[in-house]
Each structure stands twice: as C-alpha cells, then as structure tokens.
XYZ file of C-alpha atoms in Angstrom:
376
model
C -23.931 1.190 -37.629
C -24.196 -1.540 -35.200
C -24.502 -4.595 -37.340
C -21.136 -2.830 -39.390
C -19.867 -3.085 -35.486
C -21.132 -6.785 -34.589
C -19.056 -7.276 -38.775
C -16.430 -5.551 -37.861
C -15.837 -7.237 -33.883
C -16.159 -10.756 -35.887
C -13.424 -9.926 -38.380
C -10.858 -9.172 -35.018
C -12.367 -12.894 -34.220
C -11.589 -14.778 -36.708
C -8.828 -13.140 -37.786
C -6.609 -11.832 -35.072
C -7.733 -13.321 -31.963
C -8.535 -17.281 -33.210
C -5.266 -17.259 -35.041
C -3.384 -15.816 -32.141
C -5.259 -18.272 -29.805
C -4.037 -21.512 -31.866
C -0.635 -19.729 -32.241
C 0.186 -19.848 -27.867
C -2.002 -23.047 -27.538
C 0.087 -24.921 -30.948
C 3.617 -23.810 -28.610
C 2.706 -27.748 -26.885
C 3.389 -30.581 -29.013
C 1.098 -32.841 -30.890
C -0.012 -34.744 -29.065
C 0.993 -38.210 -31.005
C -2.163 -40.587 -31.942
C -4.426 -37.956 -31.312
C -8.001 -38.218 -32.907
C -10.201 -35.023 -33.288
C -13.995 -34.895 -34.688
C -15.643 -31.492 -34.881
C -19.317 -31.557 -35.412
C -20.229 -27.802 -37.110
C -23.624 -27.888 -36.635
C -24.956 -30.939 -35.176
C -25.367 -31.937 -31.679
C -24.465 -35.649 -31.950
C -21.764 -37.255 -33.656
C -22.886 -38.305 -37.370
C -23.086 -40.838 -39.747
C -20.363 -39.275 -41.539
C -18.325 -39.862 -38.748
C -19.621 -43.140 -36.442
C -17.546 -45.963 -38.531
C -14.417 -43.426 -38.226
C -14.794 -42.986 -34.545
C -15.639 -46.905 -33.915
C -11.786 -47.889 -36.272
C -10.055 -45.398 -33.935
C -11.976 -46.571 -30.751
C -10.935 -50.033 -31.591
C -7.399 -49.467 -31.529
C -6.609 -48.494 -28.018
C -2.949 -46.438 -28.938
C -5.990 -43.600 -30.159
C -6.817 -40.872 -28.172
C -10.025 -39.725 -29.289
C -11.931 -36.179 -29.023
C -15.611 -34.764 -30.340
C -16.015 -31.266 -30.274
C -19.796 -29.829 -30.672
C -19.510 -25.763 -31.819
C -23.309 -26.189 -32.061
C -23.580 -23.099 -34.944
C -26.827 -21.730 -35.380
C -28.132 -23.426 -32.413
C -26.417 -21.082 -29.336
C -26.193 -17.525 -28.703
C -22.946 -16.229 -30.807
C -21.178 -16.002 -27.372
C -21.955 -19.556 -26.526
C -20.724 -20.425 -30.051
C -17.376 -18.597 -29.768
C -16.988 -20.068 -26.264
C -17.010 -23.273 -28.032
C -14.643 -22.713 -30.547
C -12.134 -21.194 -28.584
C -12.502 -24.755 -26.656
C -11.709 -26.584 -29.653
C -9.005 -24.659 -31.152
C -7.510 -25.339 -27.743
C -7.247 -29.095 -28.869
C -7.279 -28.583 -32.636
C -3.394 -27.464 -31.822
C -2.348 -30.781 -29.806
C -4.155 -32.842 -32.353
C -2.602 -35.003 -35.264
C -5.716 -36.161 -36.986
C -8.462 -33.700 -37.273
C -11.838 -34.823 -39.193
C -14.755 -32.470 -40.528
C -17.669 -33.156 -42.475
C -18.507 -29.114 -43.735
C -16.800 -26.594 -44.166
C -16.009 -24.079 -41.251
C -14.386 -20.817 -41.631
C -13.102 -21.150 -38.150
C -10.378 -24.323 -38.839
C -9.563 -22.498 -42.225
C -9.013 -19.350 -39.811
C -5.784 -20.799 -38.104
C -2.203 -21.399 -39.411
C -2.982 -24.804 -39.195
C 0.843 -26.713 -37.923
C 2.484 -29.261 -40.577
C 2.148 -31.792 -37.483
C -1.812 -32.073 -37.519
C -3.202 -33.660 -40.394
C -6.804 -32.198 -41.296
C -9.522 -34.516 -43.244
C -12.939 -33.229 -45.056
C -14.906 -36.480 -45.256
C -17.783 -34.026 -46.409
C -21.522 -34.498 -45.814
C -22.428 -35.856 -49.096
C -21.332 -38.252 -52.149
C -21.024 -37.604 -55.686
C -21.288 -34.533 -56.695
C -24.971 -32.776 -57.507
C -25.619 -29.675 -56.354
C -23.488 -26.898 -55.904
C -21.433 -25.370 -53.098
C -18.735 -23.304 -51.882
C -16.836 -21.242 -54.696
C -18.675 -23.333 -57.200
C -21.817 -20.793 -56.394
C -21.664 -17.537 -58.324
C -21.269 -15.286 -55.312
C -18.379 -14.534 -53.304
C -17.596 -16.152 -50.032
C -17.410 -13.581 -47.387
C -14.731 -15.826 -45.098
C -12.456 -19.142 -46.038
C -14.416 -21.926 -45.223
C -12.166 -25.039 -47.412
C -8.158 -24.382 -46.569
C -5.770 -26.271 -44.121
C -6.815 -29.823 -45.832
C -4.803 -32.643 -46.100
C -6.849 -34.903 -47.470
C -10.943 -34.573 -48.495
C -12.343 -38.208 -49.280
C -15.076 -38.148 -52.389
C -16.482 -41.277 -53.759
C -15.357 -41.987 -57.216
C -12.545 -39.976 -59.687
C -15.233 -38.979 -61.522
C -16.238 -36.107 -59.161
C -12.889 -35.002 -57.973
C -12.601 -32.188 -60.261
C -16.061 -30.732 -58.555
C -14.387 -30.826 -55.503
C -11.184 -28.951 -56.425
C -13.467 -26.456 -57.703
C -15.740 -25.680 -54.652
C -13.036 -25.868 -52.348
C -10.160 -24.184 -54.312
C -7.716 -27.840 -53.538
C -5.489 -28.937 -55.576
C -5.623 -33.368 -57.087
C -2.910 -34.039 -54.377
C -6.048 -32.945 -51.613
C -8.831 -34.683 -53.479
C -8.971 -38.364 -53.217
C -11.397 -40.668 -54.585
C -10.554 -43.009 -51.683
C -14.213 -43.430 -50.456
C -16.693 -42.360 -48.243
C -16.601 -44.368 -45.093
C -20.106 -44.045 -43.809
C -20.820 -46.128 -47.333
C -19.189 -49.313 -45.614
C -22.770 -49.774 -43.976
C -24.559 -50.642 -47.589
C -21.961 -53.850 -48.150
C -22.786 -54.892 -44.656
C -25.323 -57.708 -45.121
C -25.833 -57.908 -41.500
C -26.547 -54.665 -41.002
C -29.235 -54.373 -44.072
C -30.930 -57.391 -42.438
C -30.922 -55.753 -39.256
C -32.164 -52.027 -40.658
C -35.190 -53.696 -42.398
C -36.599 -56.079 -39.997
C -36.439 -52.525 -37.091
C -37.981 -50.297 -40.256
C -40.555 -53.230 -40.510
C -40.878 -53.533 -36.366
C -40.886 -49.670 -35.513
C -43.420 -48.608 -38.036
C -45.880 -51.880 -38.055
C -45.336 -52.154 -41.955
C -46.033 -55.491 -42.857
C -46.395 -56.618 -46.417
C -46.303 -53.336 -47.464
C -43.838 -51.605 -49.616
C -41.714 -49.136 -48.519
C -41.670 -45.865 -50.303
C -38.664 -43.403 -49.038
C -39.578 -39.402 -49.515
C -36.355 -38.197 -48.577
C -36.463 -34.448 -50.028
C -33.059 -32.025 -49.226
C -34.565 -28.673 -47.649
C -35.076 -25.525 -49.168
C -33.926 -21.624 -48.428
C -30.841 -21.657 -46.363
C -29.411 -23.734 -44.218
C -29.986 -21.918 -40.789
C -33.153 -21.019 -41.781
C -33.987 -24.643 -43.755
C -37.635 -25.024 -44.615
C -38.858 -28.622 -45.438
C -40.496 -29.753 -49.027
C -43.868 -29.779 -47.605
C -46.061 -30.401 -50.988
C -47.222 -34.395 -50.602
C -50.970 -34.795 -51.088
C -51.893 -36.614 -48.629
C -55.331 -38.007 -49.514
C -54.650 -38.177 -53.514
C -51.871 -40.813 -52.381
C -53.347 -42.195 -49.384
C -56.809 -43.175 -52.016
C -54.688 -44.766 -55.079
C -51.543 -46.441 -53.022
C -52.792 -47.076 -49.051
C -53.744 -50.952 -49.658
C -49.491 -51.829 -51.258
C -47.461 -49.076 -49.784
C -46.535 -46.760 -47.225
C -44.453 -43.647 -47.444
C -42.261 -42.220 -45.011
C -40.896 -39.140 -44.492
C -36.968 -38.341 -43.743
C -36.111 -34.475 -44.109
C -33.077 -32.822 -44.215
C -31.350 -32.855 -40.306
C -31.181 -29.315 -40.314
C -35.081 -28.381 -40.921
C -36.286 -28.366 -37.150
C -40.150 -27.473 -37.794
C -42.149 -30.293 -39.468
C -45.557 -30.218 -39.947
C -47.934 -32.678 -38.404
C -49.560 -35.199 -40.481
C -53.259 -35.513 -39.703
C -54.097 -38.518 -38.661
C -56.527 -39.798 -40.595
C -53.017 -40.587 -42.854
C -50.837 -41.454 -40.606
C -50.734 -45.606 -41.230
C -49.882 -44.232 -44.125
C -47.712 -41.176 -43.508
C -45.052 -42.077 -41.315
C -42.888 -39.207 -39.478
C -39.578 -41.029 -38.596
C -38.731 -38.310 -36.230
C -35.653 -39.706 -35.653
C -36.471 -43.002 -35.165
C -34.337 -44.082 -37.494
C -31.098 -43.821 -39.523
C -31.253 -42.171 -42.848
C -29.166 -45.628 -43.712
C -31.620 -47.605 -42.191
C -34.488 -45.934 -43.889
C -32.654 -46.782 -47.299
C -31.454 -50.005 -46.626
C -34.966 -50.912 -45.962
C -36.845 -48.949 -48.309
C -38.409 -50.326 -51.810
C -38.102 -47.208 -53.652
C -36.669 -44.015 -52.596
C -38.315 -40.439 -53.886
C -36.063 -37.145 -53.630
C -34.780 -34.511 -55.591
C -31.857 -32.196 -55.663
C -30.263 -34.590 -52.352
C -27.220 -36.602 -52.432
C -28.215 -39.618 -50.961
C -29.451 -40.851 -54.269
C -25.565 -41.684 -54.770
C -25.774 -43.950 -51.743
C -29.019 -45.250 -52.655
C -27.496 -46.246 -55.980
C -25.717 -48.531 -54.108
C -28.422 -50.510 -53.537
C -29.613 -50.906 -57.053
C -32.665 -49.820 -56.715
C -35.394 -47.727 -57.850
C -35.563 -44.354 -57.741
C -38.209 -41.233 -58.993
C -37.453 -37.638 -58.650
C -40.122 -35.462 -57.695
C -38.537 -32.135 -58.656
C -41.993 -30.309 -58.733
C -40.183 -26.903 -58.534
C -36.728 -27.795 -60.602
C -36.429 -24.428 -62.488
C -36.261 -22.453 -59.362
C -34.074 -24.602 -57.235
C -31.708 -24.515 -60.764
C -31.981 -20.741 -60.464
C -31.009 -20.625 -57.071
C -27.809 -23.287 -56.610
C -27.279 -25.010 -59.770
C -25.952 -28.275 -60.682
C -22.749 -30.079 -61.725
C -24.510 -31.642 -63.831
C -27.562 -31.507 -66.199
C -30.664 -32.962 -64.271
C -32.245 -34.002 -66.738
C -29.378 -36.211 -68.174
C -28.185 -36.690 -64.381
C -30.880 -38.382 -63.047
C -31.145 -42.494 -62.671
C -34.811 -42.623 -62.790
C -37.971 -40.400 -63.832
C -38.622 -37.380 -62.955
C -41.739 -36.018 -61.776
C -42.965 -33.235 -60.953
C -47.265 -33.514 -60.299
C -49.272 -35.323 -58.027
C -50.614 -37.463 -60.252
C -46.919 -38.682 -62.253
C -45.437 -39.411 -58.909
C -48.216 -41.826 -57.669
C -47.685 -42.976 -60.964
C -43.794 -43.635 -60.823
C -44.508 -44.873 -57.226
C -47.285 -47.664 -59.139
C -44.552 -48.313 -61.854
C -41.444 -48.540 -60.018
C -41.718 -52.756 -60.394
C -41.095 -52.848 -63.702
C -38.069 -50.085 -63.575
C -34.844 -50.711 -65.536
C -32.322 -50.509 -63.267
C -29.741 -50.668 -66.063
C -29.412 -46.574 -65.429
C -28.893 -46.984 -61.720
C -26.388 -49.444 -62.127
C -24.466 -47.315 -64.255
C -24.838 -44.311 -62.189
C -23.602 -45.902 -59.405
C -19.867 -47.423 -61.708
C -20.166 -43.695 -62.746
C -20.528 -41.750 -59.104
C -19.415 -44.318 -56.194
C -16.926 -46.746 -57.874
C -14.675 -45.688 -54.858
C -16.765 -46.661 -52.489
C -16.488 -50.405 -52.194
C -17.186 -51.640 -48.151
C -13.592 -51.053 -47.156
C -13.674 -46.888 -47.742
C -12.790 -46.379 -43.903
C -10.006 -48.501 -43.793
C -8.491 -47.229 -46.853
C -9.138 -43.428 -45.221
C -7.038 -44.573 -42.518
C -4.384 -46.247 -44.086
C -4.043 -43.609 -46.598
C -2.837 -41.072 -43.700
C -0.937 -42.703 -42.167
C 1.138 -43.456 -45.007
C 1.204 -39.835 -45.864
C 3.064 -39.859 -41.865
C-alpha cells in the first residue's frame, strides 16, 4: 500500500507538478546565448561535456550554468529539490545539453525557443538501451530532443529505435569528447602522466575497463581477474591498470603483493588519458572500445559471461561478428591473448573504426555547435 502511494505521488510530481512549474517559469523570456549542462547522476562535469563547456566558455557572449541532479545519490526530497532548481533554469535556457535519458526533462512541455541536445555517454551502438530493450519504460526518458549526436551514419538506426525519434533528430555529426584522440599533445601528456603516476617504466600498459553488471543504481564490478595467475605469467613485461565504470562504487581491494602489477586507477587519471597511454585494451561490452578504435591499437574481449549478458541486455549487432579482436573466456585465454597482442592484425580495428566512428575526426565539438547555431 505504501509502495503504491509513493508511486502515485511520484506520478503526480512528474506529470502534473513539474510540467506546471515549468510553464510558470517559462512565462519569462529565454535568456539569449544561455547554455545549460545537466548531469543526471554524476557529481562533476563528465567527459561528454568537457570540450563543449570549454568551447562555450571561451566565447564571452555565452552564459553557462550546470546542474547536478545526483539521481540515486541523495534522498528523494533532495533530488526533487535539485530537479526543481534545474527546471527553473531549463525554462530560461536557449541551449540545453544532456548525456543520458532524463524523465524529468522529458516530462515538461519544452518551449520551442529552447534547443535540447543529447550527446549520449557512449559512442557507436553496442548493448541495447531504451526502447530497444524488451520491456516497457514506466516513464518517458527521451523526449523533447532537437538533436542527438552520434558517431557515424551506421548507428543512426539504433538511436532512432532506442529513443523513438526521427532521422531529423539523430545526426552523425560526431561525438564531442572524441576530439581529444586527435590532439597529439594531449596524447603525449596522457602517456607521460600515466607513466609518472603509476611508475610504469618500460613495461607495456594493459588497460582493463569492463562495463558494470546489474542495474545502474546497484552497479557491481566485474571482479574476475586471477591476480596470481596473471602475475606469474606477465609481471616482467606488463602492468594491468583497472578502470571500472563510473557508476560502480564498491571496488574489491587488490592484495598488497600484486599492487605493483594490478593497479587500481582510483580516479587518478581520466579514461581518455588511460586509453591514450595503454598499449592494449581489455573490455567486454563497454562502448569505450569505439573510442579506443580511433587509436588503432589491439583490443581483447574478456566475455566470460557472454550468454548471461546477452540474455539480460542484448546487442544491436551479433557479438561474435562485431568485436574487432579476440574473444576470450578463461584466464588462460586472456593471458595468451595479451602475450600475442604484438602480432595483432589491426586491419579489423581500422575497419571497425571506419564503420562506427567515421564522423569522429577531431572537429566534432565545433561541428555540433555550428549545427545548432545554423538550426537557429
């Protein structure tokens, strides 16, 4: 009974109170050249927004605001309070940026003077999301968009399906944050920072960056590495840096005797810095492989729970045909794939990049801004 009452209250807030409050706030004029960045869950500006924020910040005529809703991180009352403050600025902003779905932004009757741009938090199209999943969404999460930016014409269909939007909305103008991978100075600085931070020396860097398991609000790490087995085979020539998904909170502690070989990044370096510094990337079902493909380096897919993950989530493309690198499922296969990486045929990575990342050329940020300005 209590659960049903809470659900009813939530429905009233989402479908009556928030839209009404937005209409009241929208009685004011839109502030020209005003830009709003909305982070739904994270507590700081994500890499999806960094370059766009810098772009607008360099132009003096733009006024920038950011809102951090902390969904799932604070009490319900605190979250609703943050949403209300965000809605007030949303009603007065000319350009609004999101990087994931938002039922709050989707619930309001967005005025025509406001442009809502969805940059999404992953490149390409890998695991299914939104309306592509075999379940009915309780709330609308993908409404009001003026533009959805994607990495290639190849993946437009997937975003249309997932968000239930049209060709006019989804545009392969590139993904802003990928501009960093074309900045040679950034790549050099990233390699230097990672090497100095973790005292790498002459060893090769293997980045292990799996996606989370379970639901986002209860995300779990993929804690399957056999530290001793990998240490005995690889310690002389390699270090492994762990970078888990940002929503994973509780990480398993690495035994002290392996900490010079298995290194927990612990937010000391950004994912972009780690990708640029690594010689090999091990992932599973994470969309960061699209970004790593831009660097044209070896990838290994540690898919020990492939069938379980397919049953739970599903993919837009067949996993076996899709992955540009060896798929391994045991510790023995993983170690062997790392040692064999020096003989890796990069032609499959280049073909993967050309197919899924063709709109990412180092100029995506500028192109996105130009596109929304031309629309005005």
